[in-house]
PDB file of C-alpha atoms in Angstrom:
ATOM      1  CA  UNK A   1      11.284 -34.733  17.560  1.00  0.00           C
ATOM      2  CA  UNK A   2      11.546 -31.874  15.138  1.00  0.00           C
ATOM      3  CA  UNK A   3      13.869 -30.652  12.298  1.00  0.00           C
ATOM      4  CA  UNK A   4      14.754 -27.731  11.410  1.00  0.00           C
ATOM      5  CA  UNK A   5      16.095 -26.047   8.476  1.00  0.00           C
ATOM      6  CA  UNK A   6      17.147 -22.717   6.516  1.00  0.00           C
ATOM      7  CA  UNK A   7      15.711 -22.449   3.137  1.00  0.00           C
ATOM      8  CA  UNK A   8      17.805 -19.186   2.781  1.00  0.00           C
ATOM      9  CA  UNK A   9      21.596 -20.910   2.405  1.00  0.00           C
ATOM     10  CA  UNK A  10      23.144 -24.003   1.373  1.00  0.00           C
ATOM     11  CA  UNK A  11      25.903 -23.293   4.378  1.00  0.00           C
ATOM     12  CA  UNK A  12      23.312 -24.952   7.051  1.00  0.00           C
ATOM     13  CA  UNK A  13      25.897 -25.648   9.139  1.00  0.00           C
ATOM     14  CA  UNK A  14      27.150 -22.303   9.536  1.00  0.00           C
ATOM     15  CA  UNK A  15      23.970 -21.649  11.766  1.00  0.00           C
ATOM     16  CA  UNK A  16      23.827 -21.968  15.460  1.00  0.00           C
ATOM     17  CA  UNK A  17      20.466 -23.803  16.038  1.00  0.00           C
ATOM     18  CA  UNK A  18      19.406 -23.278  20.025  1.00  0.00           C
ATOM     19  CA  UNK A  19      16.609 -25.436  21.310  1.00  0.00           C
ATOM     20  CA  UNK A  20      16.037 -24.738  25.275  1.00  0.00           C
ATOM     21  CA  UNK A  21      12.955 -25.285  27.433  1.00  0.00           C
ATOM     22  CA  UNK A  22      14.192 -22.389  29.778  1.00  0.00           C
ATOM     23  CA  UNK A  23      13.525 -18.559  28.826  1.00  0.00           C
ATOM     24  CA  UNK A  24      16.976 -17.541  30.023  1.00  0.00           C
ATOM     25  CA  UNK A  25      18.180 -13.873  28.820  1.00  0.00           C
ATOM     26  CA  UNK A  26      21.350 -11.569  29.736  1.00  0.00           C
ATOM     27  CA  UNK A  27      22.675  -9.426  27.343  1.00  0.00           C
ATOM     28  CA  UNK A  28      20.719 -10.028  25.082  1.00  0.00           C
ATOM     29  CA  UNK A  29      21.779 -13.554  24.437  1.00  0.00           C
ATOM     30  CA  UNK A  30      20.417 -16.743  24.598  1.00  0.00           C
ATOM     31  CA  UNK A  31      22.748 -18.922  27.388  1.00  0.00           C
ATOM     32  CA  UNK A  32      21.026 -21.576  27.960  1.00  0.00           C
ATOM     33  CA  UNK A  33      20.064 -25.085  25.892  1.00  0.00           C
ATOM     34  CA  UNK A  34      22.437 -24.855  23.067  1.00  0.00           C
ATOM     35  CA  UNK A  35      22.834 -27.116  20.632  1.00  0.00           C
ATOM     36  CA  UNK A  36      24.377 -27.386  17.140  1.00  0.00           C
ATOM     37  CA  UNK A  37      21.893 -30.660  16.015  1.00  0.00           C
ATOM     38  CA  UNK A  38      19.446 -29.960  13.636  1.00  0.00           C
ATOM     39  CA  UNK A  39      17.160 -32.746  14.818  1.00  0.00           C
ATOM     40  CA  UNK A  40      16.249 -32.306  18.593  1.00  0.00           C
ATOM     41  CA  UNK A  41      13.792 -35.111  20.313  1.00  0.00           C
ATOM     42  CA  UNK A  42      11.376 -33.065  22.849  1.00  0.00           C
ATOM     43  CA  UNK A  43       9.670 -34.226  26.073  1.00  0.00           C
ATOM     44  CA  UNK A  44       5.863 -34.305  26.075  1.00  0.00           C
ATOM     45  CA  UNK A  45       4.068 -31.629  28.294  1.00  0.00           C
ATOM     46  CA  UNK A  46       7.565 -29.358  28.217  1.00  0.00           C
ATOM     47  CA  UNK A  47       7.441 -25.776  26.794  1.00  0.00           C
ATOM     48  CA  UNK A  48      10.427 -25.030  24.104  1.00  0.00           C
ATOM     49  CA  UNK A  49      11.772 -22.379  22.480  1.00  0.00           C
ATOM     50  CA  UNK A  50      13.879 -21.626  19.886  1.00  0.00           C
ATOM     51  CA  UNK A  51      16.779 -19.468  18.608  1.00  0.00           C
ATOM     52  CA  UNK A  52      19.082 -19.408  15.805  1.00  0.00           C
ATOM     53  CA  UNK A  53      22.353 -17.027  15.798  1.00  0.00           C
ATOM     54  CA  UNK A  54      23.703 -17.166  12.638  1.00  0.00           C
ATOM     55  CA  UNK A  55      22.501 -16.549   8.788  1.00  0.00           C
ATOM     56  CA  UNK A  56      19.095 -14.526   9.012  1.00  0.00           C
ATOM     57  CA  UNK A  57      16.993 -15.911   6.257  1.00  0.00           C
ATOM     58  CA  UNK A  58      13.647 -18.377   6.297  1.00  0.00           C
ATOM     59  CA  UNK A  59      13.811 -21.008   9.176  1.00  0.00           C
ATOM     60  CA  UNK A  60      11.125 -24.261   8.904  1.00  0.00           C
ATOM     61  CA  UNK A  61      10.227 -26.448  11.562  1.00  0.00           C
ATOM     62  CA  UNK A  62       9.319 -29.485  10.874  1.00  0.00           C
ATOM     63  CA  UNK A  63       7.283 -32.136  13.731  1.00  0.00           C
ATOM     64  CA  UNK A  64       7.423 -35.751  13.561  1.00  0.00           C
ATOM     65  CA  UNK A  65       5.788 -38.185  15.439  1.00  0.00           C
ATOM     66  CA  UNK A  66       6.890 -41.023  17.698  1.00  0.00           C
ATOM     67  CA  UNK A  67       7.811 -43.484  15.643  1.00  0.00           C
ATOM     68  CA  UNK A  68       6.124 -46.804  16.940  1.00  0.00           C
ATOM     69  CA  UNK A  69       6.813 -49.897  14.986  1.00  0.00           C
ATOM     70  CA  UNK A  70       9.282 -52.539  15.844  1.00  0.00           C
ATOM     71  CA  UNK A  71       9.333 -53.855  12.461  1.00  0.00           C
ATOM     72  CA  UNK A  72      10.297 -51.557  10.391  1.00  0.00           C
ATOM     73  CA  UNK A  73      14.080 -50.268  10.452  1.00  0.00           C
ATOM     74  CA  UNK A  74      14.547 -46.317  11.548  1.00  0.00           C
ATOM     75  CA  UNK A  75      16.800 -45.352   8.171  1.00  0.00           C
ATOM     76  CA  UNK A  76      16.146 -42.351   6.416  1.00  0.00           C
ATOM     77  CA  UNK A  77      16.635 -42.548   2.839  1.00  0.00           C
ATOM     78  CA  UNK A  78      15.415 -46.143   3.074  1.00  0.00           C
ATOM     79  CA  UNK A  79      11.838 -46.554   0.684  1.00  0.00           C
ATOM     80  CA  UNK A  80       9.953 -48.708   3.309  1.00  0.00           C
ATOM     81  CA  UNK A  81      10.943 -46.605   6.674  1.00  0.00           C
ATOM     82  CA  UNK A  82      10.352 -43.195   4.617  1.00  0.00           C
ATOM     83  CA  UNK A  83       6.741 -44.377   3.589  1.00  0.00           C
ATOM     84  CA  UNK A  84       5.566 -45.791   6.594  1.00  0.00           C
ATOM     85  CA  UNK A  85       6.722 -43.247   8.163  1.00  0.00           C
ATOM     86  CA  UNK A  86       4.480 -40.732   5.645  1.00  0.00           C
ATOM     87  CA  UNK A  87       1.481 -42.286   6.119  1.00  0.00           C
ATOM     88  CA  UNK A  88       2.022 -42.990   9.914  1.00  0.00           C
ATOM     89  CA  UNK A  89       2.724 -38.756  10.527  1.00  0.00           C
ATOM     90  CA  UNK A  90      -0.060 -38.111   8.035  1.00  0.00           C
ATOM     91  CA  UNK A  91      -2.581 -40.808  10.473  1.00  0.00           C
ATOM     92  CA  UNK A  92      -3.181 -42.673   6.393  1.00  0.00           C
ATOM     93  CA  UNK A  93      -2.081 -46.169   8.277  1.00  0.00           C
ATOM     94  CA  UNK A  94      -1.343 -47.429  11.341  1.00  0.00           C
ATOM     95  CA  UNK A  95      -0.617 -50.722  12.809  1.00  0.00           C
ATOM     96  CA  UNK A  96      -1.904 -53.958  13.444  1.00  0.00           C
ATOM     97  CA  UNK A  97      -4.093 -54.098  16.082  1.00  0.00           C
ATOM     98  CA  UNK A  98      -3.241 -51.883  18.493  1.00  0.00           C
ATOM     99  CA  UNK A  99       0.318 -53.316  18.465  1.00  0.00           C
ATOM    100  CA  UNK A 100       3.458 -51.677  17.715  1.00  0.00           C
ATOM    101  CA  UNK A 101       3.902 -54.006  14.469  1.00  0.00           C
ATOM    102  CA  UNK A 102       3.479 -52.620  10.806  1.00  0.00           C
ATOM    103  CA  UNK A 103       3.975 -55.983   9.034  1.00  0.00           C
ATOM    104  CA  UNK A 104       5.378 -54.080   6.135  1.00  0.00           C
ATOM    105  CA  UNK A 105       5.595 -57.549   3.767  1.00  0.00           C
ATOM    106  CA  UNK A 106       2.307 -58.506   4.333  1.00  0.00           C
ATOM    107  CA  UNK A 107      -0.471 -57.977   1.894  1.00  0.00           C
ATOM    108  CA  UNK A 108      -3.205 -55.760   1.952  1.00  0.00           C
ATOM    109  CA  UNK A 109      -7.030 -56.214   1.971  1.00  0.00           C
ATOM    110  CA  UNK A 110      -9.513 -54.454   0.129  1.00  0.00           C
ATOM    111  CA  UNK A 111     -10.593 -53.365   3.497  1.00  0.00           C
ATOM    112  CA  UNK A 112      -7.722 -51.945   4.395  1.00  0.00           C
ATOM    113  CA  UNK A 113      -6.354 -50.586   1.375  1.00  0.00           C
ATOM    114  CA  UNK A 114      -9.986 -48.480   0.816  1.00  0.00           C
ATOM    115  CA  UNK A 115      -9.845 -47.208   4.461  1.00  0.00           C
ATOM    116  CA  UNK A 116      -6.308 -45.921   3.433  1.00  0.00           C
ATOM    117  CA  UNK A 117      -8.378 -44.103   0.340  1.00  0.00           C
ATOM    118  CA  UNK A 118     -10.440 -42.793   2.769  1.00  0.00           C
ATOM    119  CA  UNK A 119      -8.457 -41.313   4.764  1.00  0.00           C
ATOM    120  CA  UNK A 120      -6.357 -40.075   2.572  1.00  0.00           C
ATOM    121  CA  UNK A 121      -9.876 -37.938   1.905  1.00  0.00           C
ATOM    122  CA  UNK A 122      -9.966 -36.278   4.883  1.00  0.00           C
ATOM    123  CA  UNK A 123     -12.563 -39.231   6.114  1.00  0.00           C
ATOM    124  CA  UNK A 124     -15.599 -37.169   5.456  1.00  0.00           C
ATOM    125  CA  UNK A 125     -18.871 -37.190   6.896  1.00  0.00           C
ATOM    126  CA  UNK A 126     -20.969 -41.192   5.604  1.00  0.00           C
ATOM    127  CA  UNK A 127     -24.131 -42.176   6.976  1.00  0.00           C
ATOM    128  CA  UNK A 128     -24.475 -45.951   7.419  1.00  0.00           C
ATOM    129  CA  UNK A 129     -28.379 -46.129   6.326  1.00  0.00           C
ATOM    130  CA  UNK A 130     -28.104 -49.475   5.182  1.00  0.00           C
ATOM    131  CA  UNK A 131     -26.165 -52.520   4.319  1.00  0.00           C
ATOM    132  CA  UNK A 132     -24.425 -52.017   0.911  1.00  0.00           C
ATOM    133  CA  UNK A 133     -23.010 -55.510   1.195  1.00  0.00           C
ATOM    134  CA  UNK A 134     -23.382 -58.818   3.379  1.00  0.00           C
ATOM    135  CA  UNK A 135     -19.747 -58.597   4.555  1.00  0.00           C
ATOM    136  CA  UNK A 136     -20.368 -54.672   5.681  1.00  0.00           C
ATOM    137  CA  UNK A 137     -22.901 -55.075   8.298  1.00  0.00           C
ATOM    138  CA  UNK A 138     -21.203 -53.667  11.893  1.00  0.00           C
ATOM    139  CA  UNK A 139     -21.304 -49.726  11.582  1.00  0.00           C
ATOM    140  CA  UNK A 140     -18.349 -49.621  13.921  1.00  0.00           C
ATOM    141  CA  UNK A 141     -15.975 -51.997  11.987  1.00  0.00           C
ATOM    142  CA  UNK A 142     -13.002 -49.625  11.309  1.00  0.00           C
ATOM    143  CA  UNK A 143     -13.523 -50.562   7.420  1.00  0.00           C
ATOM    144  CA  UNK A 144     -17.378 -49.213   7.361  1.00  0.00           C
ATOM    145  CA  UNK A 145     -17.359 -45.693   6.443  1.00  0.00           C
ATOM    146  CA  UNK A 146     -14.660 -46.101   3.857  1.00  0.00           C
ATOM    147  CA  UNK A 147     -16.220 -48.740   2.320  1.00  0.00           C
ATOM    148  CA  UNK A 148     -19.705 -47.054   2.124  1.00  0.00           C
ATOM    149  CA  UNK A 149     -18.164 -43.869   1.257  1.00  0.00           C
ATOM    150  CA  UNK A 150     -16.082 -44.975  -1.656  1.00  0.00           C
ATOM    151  CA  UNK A 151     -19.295 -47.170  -2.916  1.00  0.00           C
ATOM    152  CA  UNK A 152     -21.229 -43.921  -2.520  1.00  0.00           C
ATOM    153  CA  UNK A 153     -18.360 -42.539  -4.705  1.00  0.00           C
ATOM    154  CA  UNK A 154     -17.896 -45.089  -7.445  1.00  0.00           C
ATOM    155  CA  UNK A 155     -14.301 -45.903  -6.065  1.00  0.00           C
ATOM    156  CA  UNK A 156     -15.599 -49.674  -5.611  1.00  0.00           C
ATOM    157  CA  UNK A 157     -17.963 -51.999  -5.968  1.00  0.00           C
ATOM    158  CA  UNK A 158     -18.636 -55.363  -4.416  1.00  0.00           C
ATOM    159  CA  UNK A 159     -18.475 -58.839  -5.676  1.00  0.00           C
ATOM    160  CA  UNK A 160     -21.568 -60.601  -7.732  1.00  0.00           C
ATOM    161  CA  UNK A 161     -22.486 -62.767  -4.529  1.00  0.00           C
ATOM    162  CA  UNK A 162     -23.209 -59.606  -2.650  1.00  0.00           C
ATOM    163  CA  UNK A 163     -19.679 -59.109  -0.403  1.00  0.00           C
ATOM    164  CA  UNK A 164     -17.745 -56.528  -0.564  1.00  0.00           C
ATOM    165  CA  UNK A 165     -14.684 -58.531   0.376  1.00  0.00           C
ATOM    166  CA  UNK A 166     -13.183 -57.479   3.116  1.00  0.00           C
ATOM    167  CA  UNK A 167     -10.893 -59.754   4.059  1.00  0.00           C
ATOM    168  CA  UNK A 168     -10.262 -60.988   0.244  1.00  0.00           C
ATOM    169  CA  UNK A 169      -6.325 -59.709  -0.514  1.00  0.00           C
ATOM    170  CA  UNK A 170      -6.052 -56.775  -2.743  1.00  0.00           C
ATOM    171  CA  UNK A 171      -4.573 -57.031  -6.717  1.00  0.00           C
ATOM    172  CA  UNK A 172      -2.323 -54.921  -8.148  1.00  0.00           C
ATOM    173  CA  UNK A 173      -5.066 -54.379 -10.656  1.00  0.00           C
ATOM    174  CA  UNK A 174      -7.614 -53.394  -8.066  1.00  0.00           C
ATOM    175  CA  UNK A 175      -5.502 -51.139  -6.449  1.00  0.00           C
ATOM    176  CA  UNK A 176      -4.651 -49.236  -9.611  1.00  0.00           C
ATOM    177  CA  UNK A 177      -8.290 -48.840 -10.430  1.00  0.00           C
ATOM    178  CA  UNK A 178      -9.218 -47.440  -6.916  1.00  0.00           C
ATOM    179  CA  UNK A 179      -6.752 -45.495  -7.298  1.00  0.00           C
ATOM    180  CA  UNK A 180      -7.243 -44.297 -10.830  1.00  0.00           C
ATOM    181  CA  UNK A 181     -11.181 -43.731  -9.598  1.00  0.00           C
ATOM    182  CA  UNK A 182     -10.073 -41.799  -6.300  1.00  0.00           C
ATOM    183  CA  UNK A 183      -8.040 -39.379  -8.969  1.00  0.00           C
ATOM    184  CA  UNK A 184     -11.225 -38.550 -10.669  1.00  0.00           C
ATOM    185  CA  UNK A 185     -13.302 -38.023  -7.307  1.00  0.00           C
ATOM    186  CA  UNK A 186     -10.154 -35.713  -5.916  1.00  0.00           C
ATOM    187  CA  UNK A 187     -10.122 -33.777  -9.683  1.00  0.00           C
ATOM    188  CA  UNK A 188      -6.912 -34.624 -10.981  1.00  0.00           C
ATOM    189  CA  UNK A 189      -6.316 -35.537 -14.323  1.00  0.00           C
ATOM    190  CA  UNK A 190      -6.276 -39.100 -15.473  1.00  0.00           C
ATOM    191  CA  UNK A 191      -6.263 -38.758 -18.696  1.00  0.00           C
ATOM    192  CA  UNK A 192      -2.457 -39.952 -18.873  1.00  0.00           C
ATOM    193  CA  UNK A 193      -1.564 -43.412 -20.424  1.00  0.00           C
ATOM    194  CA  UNK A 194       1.187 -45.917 -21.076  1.00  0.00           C
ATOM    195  CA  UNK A 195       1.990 -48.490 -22.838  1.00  0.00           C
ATOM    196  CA  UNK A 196       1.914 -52.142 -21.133  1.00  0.00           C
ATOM    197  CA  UNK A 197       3.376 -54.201 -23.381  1.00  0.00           C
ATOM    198  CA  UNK A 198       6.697 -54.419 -22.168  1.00  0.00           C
ATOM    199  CA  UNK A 199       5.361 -56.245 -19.160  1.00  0.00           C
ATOM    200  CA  UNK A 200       5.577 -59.810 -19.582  1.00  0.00           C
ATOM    201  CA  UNK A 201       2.747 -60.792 -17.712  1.00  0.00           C
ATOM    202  CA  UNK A 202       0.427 -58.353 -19.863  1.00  0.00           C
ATOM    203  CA  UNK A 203      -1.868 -61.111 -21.187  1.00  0.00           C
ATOM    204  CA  UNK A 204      -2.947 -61.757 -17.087  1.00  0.00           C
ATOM    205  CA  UNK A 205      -4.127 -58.041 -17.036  1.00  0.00           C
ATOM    206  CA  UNK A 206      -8.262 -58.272 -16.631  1.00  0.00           C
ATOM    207  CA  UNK A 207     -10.211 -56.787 -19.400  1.00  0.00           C
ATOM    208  CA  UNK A 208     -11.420 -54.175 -17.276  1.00  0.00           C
ATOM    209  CA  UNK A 209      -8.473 -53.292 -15.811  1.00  0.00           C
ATOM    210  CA  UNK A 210      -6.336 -52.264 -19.293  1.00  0.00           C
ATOM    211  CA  UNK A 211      -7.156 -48.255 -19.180  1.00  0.00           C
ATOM    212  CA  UNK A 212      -6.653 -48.548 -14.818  1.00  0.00           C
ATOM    213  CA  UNK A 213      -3.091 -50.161 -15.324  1.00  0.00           C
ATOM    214  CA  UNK A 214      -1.743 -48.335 -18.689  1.00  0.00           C
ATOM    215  CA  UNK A 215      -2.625 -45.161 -16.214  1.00  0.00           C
ATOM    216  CA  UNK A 216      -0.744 -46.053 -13.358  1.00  0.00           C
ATOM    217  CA  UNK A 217       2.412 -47.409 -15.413  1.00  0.00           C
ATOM    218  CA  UNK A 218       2.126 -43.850 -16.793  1.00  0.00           C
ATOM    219  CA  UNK A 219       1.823 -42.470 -13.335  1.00  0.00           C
ATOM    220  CA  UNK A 220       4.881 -44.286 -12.357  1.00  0.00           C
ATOM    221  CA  UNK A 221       3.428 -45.993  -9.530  1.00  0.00           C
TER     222      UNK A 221
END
């Protein structure tokens, strides 16, 4: 479907938004298709056009795609539908297996949560020369390219016996220093940090992770 909107008022409703799929003219005027939604769902392989009679000013429109999973409730304004349904329009995520499932309460791997990193990257170009880690070894695994490309990048490293981990569940601490190490591959400043010890749990925070987790808490992630 797609929304539209005019940046130019706050009186949005005063506008008369026409969304028809036939060119129909007399006068003039637009006579066919009319409607006064601002959200319109459109028919794949159909030609549509639009008009607007009303306030001239700046006009956006914005697509979405279908939204696919079963799971996860269709409520704007609710945190979990509006972020799956980011990184599901921005191709970031998608579901499990080929299914139309999102299993938003289940934990992430480290596989899955540095494919995410890598896509949120644009996914550019990896070679897979050689195996980085015993776990990595099938060049078609949906995981491979991110993990060799954020090892090529210093986003991640493997474990001492040689695995990357793919199936191992992701920390909170490991996420926040992928992330933190993604910010200084993308150019961003990281240089921000917070106090942690407010959090109860403090003393559980690794050694190494300190600087990664004062940064996010002052990132409010």
């Amino acid at each position: 479907c797609i929304t539209l909107s005019n940046r130019s008022s706050d009186r949005l409703n005063w506008a008369l938004y026409t969304v028809y799929n036939e060119r129909i003219v007399y006068n003039d005027r637009i006579y066919s298709g009319k409607t006064e939604t601002t959200t319109v769902t459109l028919q794949k392989g159909t030609t549509y056009y639009l008009y607007v009679y009303g306030e001239v000013g700046n006009y956006s429109v914005r697509y979405y795609k279908d939204f696919p999973f079963t799971d996860v409730a269709m409520n704007e304004g609710n945190w979990k539908y509006d972020s799956v349904n980011y990184v599901y329009e921005n191709n970031i995520m998608n579901g499990i297996n080929g299914t139309t499932n999102f299993n938003p309460d289940e934990p992430l791997t480290r596989a899955m949560f540095v494919t995410v990193l890598y896509r949120m990257a644009g996914e550019p170009y990896v070679s897979f020369d050689r195996n980085r880690f015993d776990d990595v070894t099938n060049s078609s695994a949906y995981y491979a390219k991110a993990v060799i490309w954020a090892n090529d990048k210093g986003i991640v490293q493997g474990y001492e016996d040689g695995n990357f981990g793919i199936n191992i569940n992701i920390t909170r601490e490991q996420v926040a220093k992928m992330l933190y190490k993604y910010a200084e591959v993308q150019g961003y400043n990281v240089s921000a940090r917070a106090n942690i010890n407010s959090f109860p749990d403090r003393d559980q925070v690794s050694s190494w992770a300190t600087e990664f987790m004062r940064w996010a808490v002052a990132k409010e992630m």
